[in-house]
Coordinates of C-alpha atoms and ligand atoms in Angstrom, one line a residue:
X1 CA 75.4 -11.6 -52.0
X2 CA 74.6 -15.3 -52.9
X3 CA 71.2 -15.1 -52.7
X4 CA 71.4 -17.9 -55.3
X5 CA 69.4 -16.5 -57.9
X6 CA 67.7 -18.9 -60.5
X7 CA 69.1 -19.1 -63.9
X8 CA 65.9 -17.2 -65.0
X9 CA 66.0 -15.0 -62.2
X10 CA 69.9 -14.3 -63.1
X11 CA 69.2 -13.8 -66.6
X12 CA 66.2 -11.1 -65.7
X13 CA 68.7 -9.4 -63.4
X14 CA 70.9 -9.4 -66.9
X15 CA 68.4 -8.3 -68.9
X16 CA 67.0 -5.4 -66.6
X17 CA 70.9 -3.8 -66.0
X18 CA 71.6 -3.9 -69.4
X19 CA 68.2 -1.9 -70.5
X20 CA 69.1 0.4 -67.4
X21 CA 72.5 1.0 -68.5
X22 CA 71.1 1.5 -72.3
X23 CA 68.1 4.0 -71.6
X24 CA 68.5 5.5 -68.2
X25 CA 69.2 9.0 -69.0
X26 CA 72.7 10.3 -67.9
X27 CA 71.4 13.8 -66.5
X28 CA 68.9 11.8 -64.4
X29 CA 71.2 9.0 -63.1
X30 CA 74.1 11.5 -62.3
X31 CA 71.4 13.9 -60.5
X32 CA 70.1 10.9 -58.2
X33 CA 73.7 9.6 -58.0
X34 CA 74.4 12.7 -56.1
X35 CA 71.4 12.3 -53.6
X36 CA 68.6 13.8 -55.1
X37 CA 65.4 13.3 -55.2
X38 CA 64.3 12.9 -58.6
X39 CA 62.2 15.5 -60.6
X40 CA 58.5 15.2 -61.1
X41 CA 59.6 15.9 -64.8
X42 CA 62.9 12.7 -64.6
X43 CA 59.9 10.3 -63.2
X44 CA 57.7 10.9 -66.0
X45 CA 60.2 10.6 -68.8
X46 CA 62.1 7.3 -67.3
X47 CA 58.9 6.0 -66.4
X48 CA 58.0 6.5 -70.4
X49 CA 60.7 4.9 -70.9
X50 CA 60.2 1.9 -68.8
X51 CA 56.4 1.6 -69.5
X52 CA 57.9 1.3 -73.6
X53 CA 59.1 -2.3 -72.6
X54 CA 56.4 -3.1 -70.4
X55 CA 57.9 -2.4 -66.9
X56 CA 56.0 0.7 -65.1
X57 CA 53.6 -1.6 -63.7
X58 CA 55.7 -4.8 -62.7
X59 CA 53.3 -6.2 -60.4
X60 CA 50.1 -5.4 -62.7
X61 CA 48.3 -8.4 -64.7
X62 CA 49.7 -7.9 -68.9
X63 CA 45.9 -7.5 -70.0
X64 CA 45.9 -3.8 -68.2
X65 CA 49.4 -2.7 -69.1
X66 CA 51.8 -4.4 -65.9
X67 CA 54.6 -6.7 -66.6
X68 CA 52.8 -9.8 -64.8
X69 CA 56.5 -10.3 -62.8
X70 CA 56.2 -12.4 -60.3
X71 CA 57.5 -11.4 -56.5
X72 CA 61.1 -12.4 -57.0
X73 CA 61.4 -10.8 -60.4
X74 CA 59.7 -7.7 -59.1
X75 CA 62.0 -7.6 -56.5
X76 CA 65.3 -7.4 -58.4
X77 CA 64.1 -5.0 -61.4
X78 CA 62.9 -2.8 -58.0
X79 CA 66.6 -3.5 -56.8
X80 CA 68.2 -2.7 -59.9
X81 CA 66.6 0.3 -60.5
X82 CA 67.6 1.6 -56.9
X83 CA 71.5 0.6 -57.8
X84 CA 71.3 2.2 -61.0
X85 CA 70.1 4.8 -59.4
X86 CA 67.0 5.9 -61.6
X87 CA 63.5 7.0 -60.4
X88 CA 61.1 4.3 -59.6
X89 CA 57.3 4.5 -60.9
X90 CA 55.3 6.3 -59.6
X91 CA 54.3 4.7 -56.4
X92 CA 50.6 6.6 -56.1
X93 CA 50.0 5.8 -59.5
X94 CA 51.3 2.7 -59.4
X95 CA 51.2 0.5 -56.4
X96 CA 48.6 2.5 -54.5
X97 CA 46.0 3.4 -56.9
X98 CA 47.0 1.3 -59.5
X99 CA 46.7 -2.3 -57.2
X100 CA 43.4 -0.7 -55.7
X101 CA 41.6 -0.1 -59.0
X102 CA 42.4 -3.6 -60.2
X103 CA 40.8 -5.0 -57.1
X104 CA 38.1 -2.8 -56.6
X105 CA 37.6 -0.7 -59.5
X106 CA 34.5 -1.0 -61.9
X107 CA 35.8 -1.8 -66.2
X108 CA 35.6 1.5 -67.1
X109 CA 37.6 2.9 -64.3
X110 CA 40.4 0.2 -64.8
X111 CA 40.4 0.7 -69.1
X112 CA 40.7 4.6 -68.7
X113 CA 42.3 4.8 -66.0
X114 CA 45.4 2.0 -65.5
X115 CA 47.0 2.7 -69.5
X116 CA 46.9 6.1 -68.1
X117 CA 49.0 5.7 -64.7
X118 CA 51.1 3.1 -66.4
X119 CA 52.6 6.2 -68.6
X120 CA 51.9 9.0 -66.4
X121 CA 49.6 10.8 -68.5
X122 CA 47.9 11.6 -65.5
X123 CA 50.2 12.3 -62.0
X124 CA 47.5 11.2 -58.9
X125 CA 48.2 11.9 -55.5
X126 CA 47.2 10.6 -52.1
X127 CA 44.6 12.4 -50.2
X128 CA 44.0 10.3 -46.5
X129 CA 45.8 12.7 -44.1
X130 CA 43.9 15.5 -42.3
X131 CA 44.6 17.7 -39.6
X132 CA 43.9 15.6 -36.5
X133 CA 43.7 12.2 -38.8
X134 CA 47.5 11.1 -39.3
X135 CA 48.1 7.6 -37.6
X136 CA 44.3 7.6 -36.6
X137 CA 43.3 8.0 -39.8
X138 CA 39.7 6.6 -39.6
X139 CA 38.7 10.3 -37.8
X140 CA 39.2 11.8 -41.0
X141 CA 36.6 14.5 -41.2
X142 CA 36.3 15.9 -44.7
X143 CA 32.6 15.4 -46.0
X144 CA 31.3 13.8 -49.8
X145 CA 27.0 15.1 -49.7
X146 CA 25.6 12.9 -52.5
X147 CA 23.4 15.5 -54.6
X148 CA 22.0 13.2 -57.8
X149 CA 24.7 12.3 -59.8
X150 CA 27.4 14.5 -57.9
X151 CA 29.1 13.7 -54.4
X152 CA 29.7 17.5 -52.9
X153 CA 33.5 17.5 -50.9
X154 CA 34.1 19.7 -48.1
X155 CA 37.1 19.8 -46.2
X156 CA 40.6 19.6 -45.8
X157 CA 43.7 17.0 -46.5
X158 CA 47.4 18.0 -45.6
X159 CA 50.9 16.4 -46.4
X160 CA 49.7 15.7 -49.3
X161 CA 53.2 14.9 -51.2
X162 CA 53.0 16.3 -55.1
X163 CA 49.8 17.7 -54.4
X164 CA 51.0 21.0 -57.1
X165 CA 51.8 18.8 -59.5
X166 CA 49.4 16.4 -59.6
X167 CA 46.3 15.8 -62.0
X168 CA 44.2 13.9 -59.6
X169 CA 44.1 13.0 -56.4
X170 CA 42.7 10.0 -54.6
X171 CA 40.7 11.1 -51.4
X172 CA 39.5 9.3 -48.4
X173 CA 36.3 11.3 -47.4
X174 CA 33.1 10.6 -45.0
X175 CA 30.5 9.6 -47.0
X176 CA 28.1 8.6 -43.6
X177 CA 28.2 9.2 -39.7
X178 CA 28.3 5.7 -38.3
X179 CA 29.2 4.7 -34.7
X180 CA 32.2 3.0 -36.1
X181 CA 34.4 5.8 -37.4
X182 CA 35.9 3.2 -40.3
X183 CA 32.4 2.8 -41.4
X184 CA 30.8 5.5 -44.1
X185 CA 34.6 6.2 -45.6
X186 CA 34.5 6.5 -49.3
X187 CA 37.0 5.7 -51.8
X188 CA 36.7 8.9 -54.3
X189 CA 39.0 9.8 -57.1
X190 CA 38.8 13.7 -58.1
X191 CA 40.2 15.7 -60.7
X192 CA 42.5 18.5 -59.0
X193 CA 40.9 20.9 -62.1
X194 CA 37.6 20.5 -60.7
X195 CA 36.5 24.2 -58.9
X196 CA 36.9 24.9 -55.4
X197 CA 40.2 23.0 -55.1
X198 CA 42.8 24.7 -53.5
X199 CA 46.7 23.3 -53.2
X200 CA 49.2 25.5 -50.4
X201 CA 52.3 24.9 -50.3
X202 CA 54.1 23.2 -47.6
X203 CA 58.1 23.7 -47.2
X204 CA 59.7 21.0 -45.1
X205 CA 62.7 20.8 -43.0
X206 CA 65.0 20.5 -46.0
X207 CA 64.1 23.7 -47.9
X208 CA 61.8 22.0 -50.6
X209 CA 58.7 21.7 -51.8
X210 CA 57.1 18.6 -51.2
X211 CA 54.4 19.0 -49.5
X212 CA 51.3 20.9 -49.4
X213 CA 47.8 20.9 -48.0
X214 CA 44.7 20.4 -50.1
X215 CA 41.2 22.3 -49.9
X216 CA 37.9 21.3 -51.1
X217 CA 35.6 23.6 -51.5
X218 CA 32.1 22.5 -52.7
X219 CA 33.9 20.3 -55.0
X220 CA 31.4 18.6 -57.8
X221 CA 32.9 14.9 -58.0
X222 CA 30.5 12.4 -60.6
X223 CA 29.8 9.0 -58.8
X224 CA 31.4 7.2 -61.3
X225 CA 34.6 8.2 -59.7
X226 CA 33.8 6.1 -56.7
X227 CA 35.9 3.3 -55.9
X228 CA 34.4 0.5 -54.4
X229 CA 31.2 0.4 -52.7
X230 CA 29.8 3.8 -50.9
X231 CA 31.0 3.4 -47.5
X232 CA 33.7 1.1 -47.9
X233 CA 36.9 2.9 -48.5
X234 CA 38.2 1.7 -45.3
X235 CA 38.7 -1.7 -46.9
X236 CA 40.0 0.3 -50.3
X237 CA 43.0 2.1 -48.1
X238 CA 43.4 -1.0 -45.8
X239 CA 44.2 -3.0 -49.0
X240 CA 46.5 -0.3 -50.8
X241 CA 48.4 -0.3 -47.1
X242 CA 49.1 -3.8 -47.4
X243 CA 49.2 -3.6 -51.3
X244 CA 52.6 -4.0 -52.8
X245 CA 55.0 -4.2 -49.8
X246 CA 58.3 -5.0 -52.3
X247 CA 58.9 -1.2 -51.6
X248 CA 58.7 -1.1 -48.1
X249 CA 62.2 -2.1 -47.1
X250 CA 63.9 0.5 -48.9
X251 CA 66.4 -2.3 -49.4
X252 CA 68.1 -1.2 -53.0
X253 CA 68.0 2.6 -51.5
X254 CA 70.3 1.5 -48.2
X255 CA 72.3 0.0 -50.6
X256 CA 72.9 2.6 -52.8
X257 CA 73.6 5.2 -50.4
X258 CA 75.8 3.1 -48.6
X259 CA 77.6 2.8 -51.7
X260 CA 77.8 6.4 -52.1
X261 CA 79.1 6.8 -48.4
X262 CA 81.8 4.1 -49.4
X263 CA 82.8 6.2 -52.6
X264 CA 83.2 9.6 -50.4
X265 CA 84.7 8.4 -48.1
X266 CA 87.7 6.8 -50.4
X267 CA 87.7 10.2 -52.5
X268 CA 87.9 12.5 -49.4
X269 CA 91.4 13.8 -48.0
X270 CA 91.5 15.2 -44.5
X271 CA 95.2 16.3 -43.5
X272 CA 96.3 14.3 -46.7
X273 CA 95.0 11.1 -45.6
X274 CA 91.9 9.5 -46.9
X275 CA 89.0 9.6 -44.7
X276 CA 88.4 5.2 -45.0
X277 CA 91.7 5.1 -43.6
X278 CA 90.4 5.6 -40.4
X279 CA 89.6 2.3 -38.9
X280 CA 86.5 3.4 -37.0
X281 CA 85.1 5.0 -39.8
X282 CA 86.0 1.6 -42.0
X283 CA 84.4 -0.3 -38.9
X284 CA 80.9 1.8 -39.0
X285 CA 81.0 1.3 -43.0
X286 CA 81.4 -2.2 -42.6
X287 CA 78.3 -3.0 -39.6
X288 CA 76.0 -1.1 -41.7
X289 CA 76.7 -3.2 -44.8
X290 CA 76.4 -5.9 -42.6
X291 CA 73.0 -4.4 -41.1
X292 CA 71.6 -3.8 -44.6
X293 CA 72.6 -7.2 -45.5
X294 CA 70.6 -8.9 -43.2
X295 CA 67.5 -6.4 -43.6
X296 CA 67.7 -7.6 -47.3
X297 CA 67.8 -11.6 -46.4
X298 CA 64.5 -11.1 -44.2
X299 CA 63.4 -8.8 -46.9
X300 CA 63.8 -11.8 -49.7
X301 CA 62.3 -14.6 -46.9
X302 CA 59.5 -12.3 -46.5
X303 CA 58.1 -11.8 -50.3
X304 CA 59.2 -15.2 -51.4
X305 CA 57.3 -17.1 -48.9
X306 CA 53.1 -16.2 -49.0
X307 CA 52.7 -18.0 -45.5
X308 CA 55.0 -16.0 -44.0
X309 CA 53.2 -12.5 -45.3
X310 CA 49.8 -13.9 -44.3
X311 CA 50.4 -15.2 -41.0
X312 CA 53.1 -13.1 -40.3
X313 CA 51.9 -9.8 -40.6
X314 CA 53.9 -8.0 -38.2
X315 CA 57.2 -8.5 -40.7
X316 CA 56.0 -5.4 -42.4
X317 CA 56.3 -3.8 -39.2
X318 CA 59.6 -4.8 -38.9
X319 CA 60.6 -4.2 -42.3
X320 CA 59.6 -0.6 -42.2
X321 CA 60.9 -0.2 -39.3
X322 CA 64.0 -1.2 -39.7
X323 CA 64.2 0.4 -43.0
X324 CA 63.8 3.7 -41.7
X325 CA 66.2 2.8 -39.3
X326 CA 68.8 2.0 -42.0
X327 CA 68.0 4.4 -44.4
X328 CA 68.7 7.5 -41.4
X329 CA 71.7 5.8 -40.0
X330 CA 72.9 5.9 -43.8
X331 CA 72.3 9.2 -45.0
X332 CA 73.3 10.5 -41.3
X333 CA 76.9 9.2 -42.2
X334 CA 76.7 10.5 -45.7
X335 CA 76.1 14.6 -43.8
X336 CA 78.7 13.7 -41.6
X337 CA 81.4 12.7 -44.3
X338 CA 79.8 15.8 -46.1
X339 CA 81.0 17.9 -43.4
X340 CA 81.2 21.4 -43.1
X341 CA 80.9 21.5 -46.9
X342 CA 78.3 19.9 -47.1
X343 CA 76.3 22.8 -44.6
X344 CA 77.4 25.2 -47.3
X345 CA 75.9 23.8 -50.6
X346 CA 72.0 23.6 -51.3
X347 CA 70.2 20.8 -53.7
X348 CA 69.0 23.9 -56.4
X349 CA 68.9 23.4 -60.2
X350 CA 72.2 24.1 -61.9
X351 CA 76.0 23.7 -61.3
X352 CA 74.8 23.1 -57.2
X353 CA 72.9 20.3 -58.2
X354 CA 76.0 18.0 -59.6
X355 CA 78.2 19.0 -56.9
X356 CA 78.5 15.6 -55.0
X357 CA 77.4 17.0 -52.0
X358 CA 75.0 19.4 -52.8
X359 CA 72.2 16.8 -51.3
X360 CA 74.1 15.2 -48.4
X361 CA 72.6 17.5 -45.3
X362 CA 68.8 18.2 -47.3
X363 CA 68.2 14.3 -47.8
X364 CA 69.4 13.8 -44.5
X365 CA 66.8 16.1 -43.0
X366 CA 64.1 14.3 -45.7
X367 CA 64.9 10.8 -44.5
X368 CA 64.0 11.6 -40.6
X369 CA 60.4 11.7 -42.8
X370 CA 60.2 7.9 -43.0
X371 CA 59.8 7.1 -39.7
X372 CA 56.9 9.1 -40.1
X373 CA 55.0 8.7 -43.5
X374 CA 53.4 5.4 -44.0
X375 CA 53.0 4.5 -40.5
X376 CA 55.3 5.9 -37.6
X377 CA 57.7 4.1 -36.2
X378 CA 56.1 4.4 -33.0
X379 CA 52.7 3.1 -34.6
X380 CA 54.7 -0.1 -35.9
X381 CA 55.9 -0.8 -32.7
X382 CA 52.7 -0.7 -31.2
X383 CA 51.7 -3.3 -33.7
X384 CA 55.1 -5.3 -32.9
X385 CA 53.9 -5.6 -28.9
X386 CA 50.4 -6.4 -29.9
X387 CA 51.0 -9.0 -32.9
X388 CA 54.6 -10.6 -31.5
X389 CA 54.6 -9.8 -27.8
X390 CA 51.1 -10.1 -27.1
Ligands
LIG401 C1 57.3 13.5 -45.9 C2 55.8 13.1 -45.7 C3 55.0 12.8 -46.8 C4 53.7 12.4 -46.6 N1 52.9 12.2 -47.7 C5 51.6 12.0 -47.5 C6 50.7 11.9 -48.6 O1 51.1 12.0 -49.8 N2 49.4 11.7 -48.4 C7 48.9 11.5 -47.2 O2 47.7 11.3 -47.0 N3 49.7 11.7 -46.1 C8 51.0 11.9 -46.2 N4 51.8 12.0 -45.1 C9 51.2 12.0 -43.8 C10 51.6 10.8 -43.0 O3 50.9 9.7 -43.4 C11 51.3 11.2 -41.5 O4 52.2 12.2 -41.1 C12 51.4 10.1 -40.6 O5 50.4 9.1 -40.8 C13 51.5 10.5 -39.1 O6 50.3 11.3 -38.8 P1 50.4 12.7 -38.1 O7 51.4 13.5 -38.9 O8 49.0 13.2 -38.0 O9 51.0 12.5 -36.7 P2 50.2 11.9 -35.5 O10 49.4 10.7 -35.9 O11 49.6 13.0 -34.8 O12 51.5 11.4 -34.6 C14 52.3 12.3 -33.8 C15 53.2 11.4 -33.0 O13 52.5 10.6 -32.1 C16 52.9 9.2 -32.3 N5 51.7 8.3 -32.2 C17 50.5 8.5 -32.8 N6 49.7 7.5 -32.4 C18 50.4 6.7 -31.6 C19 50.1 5.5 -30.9 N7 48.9 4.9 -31.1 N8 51.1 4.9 -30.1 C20 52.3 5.5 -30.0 N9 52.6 6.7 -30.6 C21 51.7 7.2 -31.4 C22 53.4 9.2 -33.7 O14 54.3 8.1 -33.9 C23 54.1 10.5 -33.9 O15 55.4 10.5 -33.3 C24 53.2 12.4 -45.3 C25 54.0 12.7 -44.2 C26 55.3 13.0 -44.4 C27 56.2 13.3 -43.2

């Protein structure tokens, strides 16, 4: 697409395949390739790989370990690394805690911490859902006492994504009863070490683990692991929300798969013919690239122009939302080229793993996730009639 690139910009695209193509692993390309999700084990060692020439943070200042990209530049190393296809940072580490700490975090937090997330040496995780506090998030209900130097946590979080293998976790809990429930949230960051944390397993619809829910049991957290101000952490999550939104097209991810779709599609027989060479199938292919195409330019009008992101708001809205949109028409054509075959196989470890449609039907069932995670579809349409409709 002529998105006409700058000469710098065009170069950095250069620059960033070629170091993909160099370092990416094979194993972890081909694994994704197929349409898996990457291992907690791949993400670490790319993202070593990546933080060795100064790339796991892109939107981070230099002085704490980011690349300093600007939005454009960000954009097409996130874009290349989707076509590639290799894992992407860490997105708790990165874009959520990461972007919160350098606003809001105190000098020590951001010195021991950010060098830290940069390289995964610690795996955080996100702790804001509860039972009852998804999409209303501010009645979140589990408790931080302050006792001298120690907040005491109580309470429950659930679909809590990498909760089992994570170090940390980041926790919204209710530091203070107020008669506005966004009021007395705090911001606390909590070592998953610490006793009287629990972590159970939660399998979802596409036989994996994932998920899990998150118990705190008297939990002894220092105050120095507050973020922000005691009280506050409403404005904490409200800015991570709104943080780095380069990711929330899924842009490069639409792509990809469509790609994939493409490739299947011209490699699959049916009755000795291939299955592109049936004209509706060709015709679906074709308004989907056409779909995603368009998704991208509002995605690039979006980031490159500030004005439009701060008076604009409700683009995110429809940039999620159409994302999602994209992303499960997609992988809905990928199970249906997969066909009965694709029913058969399941995404484990091993030979299943590289057989190219071992993921097909399990990421089909995981991408009916993002309309929910990260705000609901219905939620951003809500905000849609409010912001655009009125
Ligand atoms: C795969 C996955 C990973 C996740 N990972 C994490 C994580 O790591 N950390 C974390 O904290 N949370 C995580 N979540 C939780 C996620 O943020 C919540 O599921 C989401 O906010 C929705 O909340 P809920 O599940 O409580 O549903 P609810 O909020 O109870 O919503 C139920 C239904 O009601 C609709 N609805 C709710 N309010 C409105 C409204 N005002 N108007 C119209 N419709 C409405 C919703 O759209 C939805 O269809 C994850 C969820 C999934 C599915």
């Amino acid at each position: 697409m002529d998105l006409r690139l700058t000469p710098t910009q065009a170069a950095f695209r250069e620059e960033v395949r070629a170091f993909i193509e160099e370092r990416l692993p094979a194993d972890i390309r081909e694994r994704m390739r197929r349409g898996h999700a990457p291992r907690p084990q791949d993400t670490v060692r790319w993202q070593r790989i990546l933080n060795e020439r100064g790339w796991a943070a892109p939107h981070w200042p230099k002085e704490f370990g980011g690349a300093g990209l600007d939005t454009a530049r960000r954009l097409i190393l996130l874009e290349e690394l989707y076509r590639a296809p290799a894992p992407l940072p860490l997105g708790f580490n990165i874009n959520l805690l990461g972007t919160v700490l350098l606003r809001y975090g105190t000098e020590e937090q951001k010195t021991f911490f950010c060098p830290r997330l940069a390289n995964v040496d610690l795996w955080f995780c996100q702790g804001f859902s509860e039972p009852g506090a998804g999409s209303d998030l501010a009645s979140l209900r589990t408790r931080a006492v302050r006792q001298g130097e120690h907040y005491v946590v109580d309470g429950q979080k659930i679909w809590t994504t990498s909760a089992h293998v994570a170090d940390w976790i980041f926790a919204l809990v209710r530091t203070s009863q107020e008669s506005r429930k966004q009021d007395g949230i705090s911001f606390l960051l909590i070592d998953m070490k610490s006793p009287g944390v629990t972590v159970r397993p939660i399998v979802s619809i596409d036989g994996e683990h994932h998920l899990n829910e998150v118990f705190f049991d008297n939990v002894k957290v220092p105050v120095t692991n507050l973020v922000g101000d005691e009280g506050k952490g409403w404005e904490c999550a409200k800015y991570l929300l709104n943080a780095e939104r380069s990711y929330i097209a899924s842009v490069g991810l639409c792509w990809e798969r469509l790609e994939y779709a493409r490739h299947l599609a011209t490699t699959t027989t049916q009755a000795g013919k291939r299955l592109i060479d049936d004209p509706k199938l060709a015709a679906e292919l074709a308004v989907l690239g056409a779909e995603i195409r368009a998704h991208e330019l509002t995605n690039w009008r979006f980031l490159s122009d500030p004005d439009i992101a701060r008076n604009k708001p409700a683009y995110a809205s429809v940039l999620k939302l159409k994302g999602s949109e994209l992303l499960q028409e997609t992988t809905t054509l990928l199970a249906r080229l997969s066909g009965t075959t694709g029913l058969e196989r399941r995404p484990a470890e091993g030979d299943d793993a590289l057989h190219p449609l071992a993921a097909t039907v399990p990421r089909y069932f995981f991408y009916r996730a993002m309309s929910i995670y990260g705000g609901s579809s219905e939620v951003q349409k809500d905000i849609l009639a409010k912001t655009v409709l009125g």
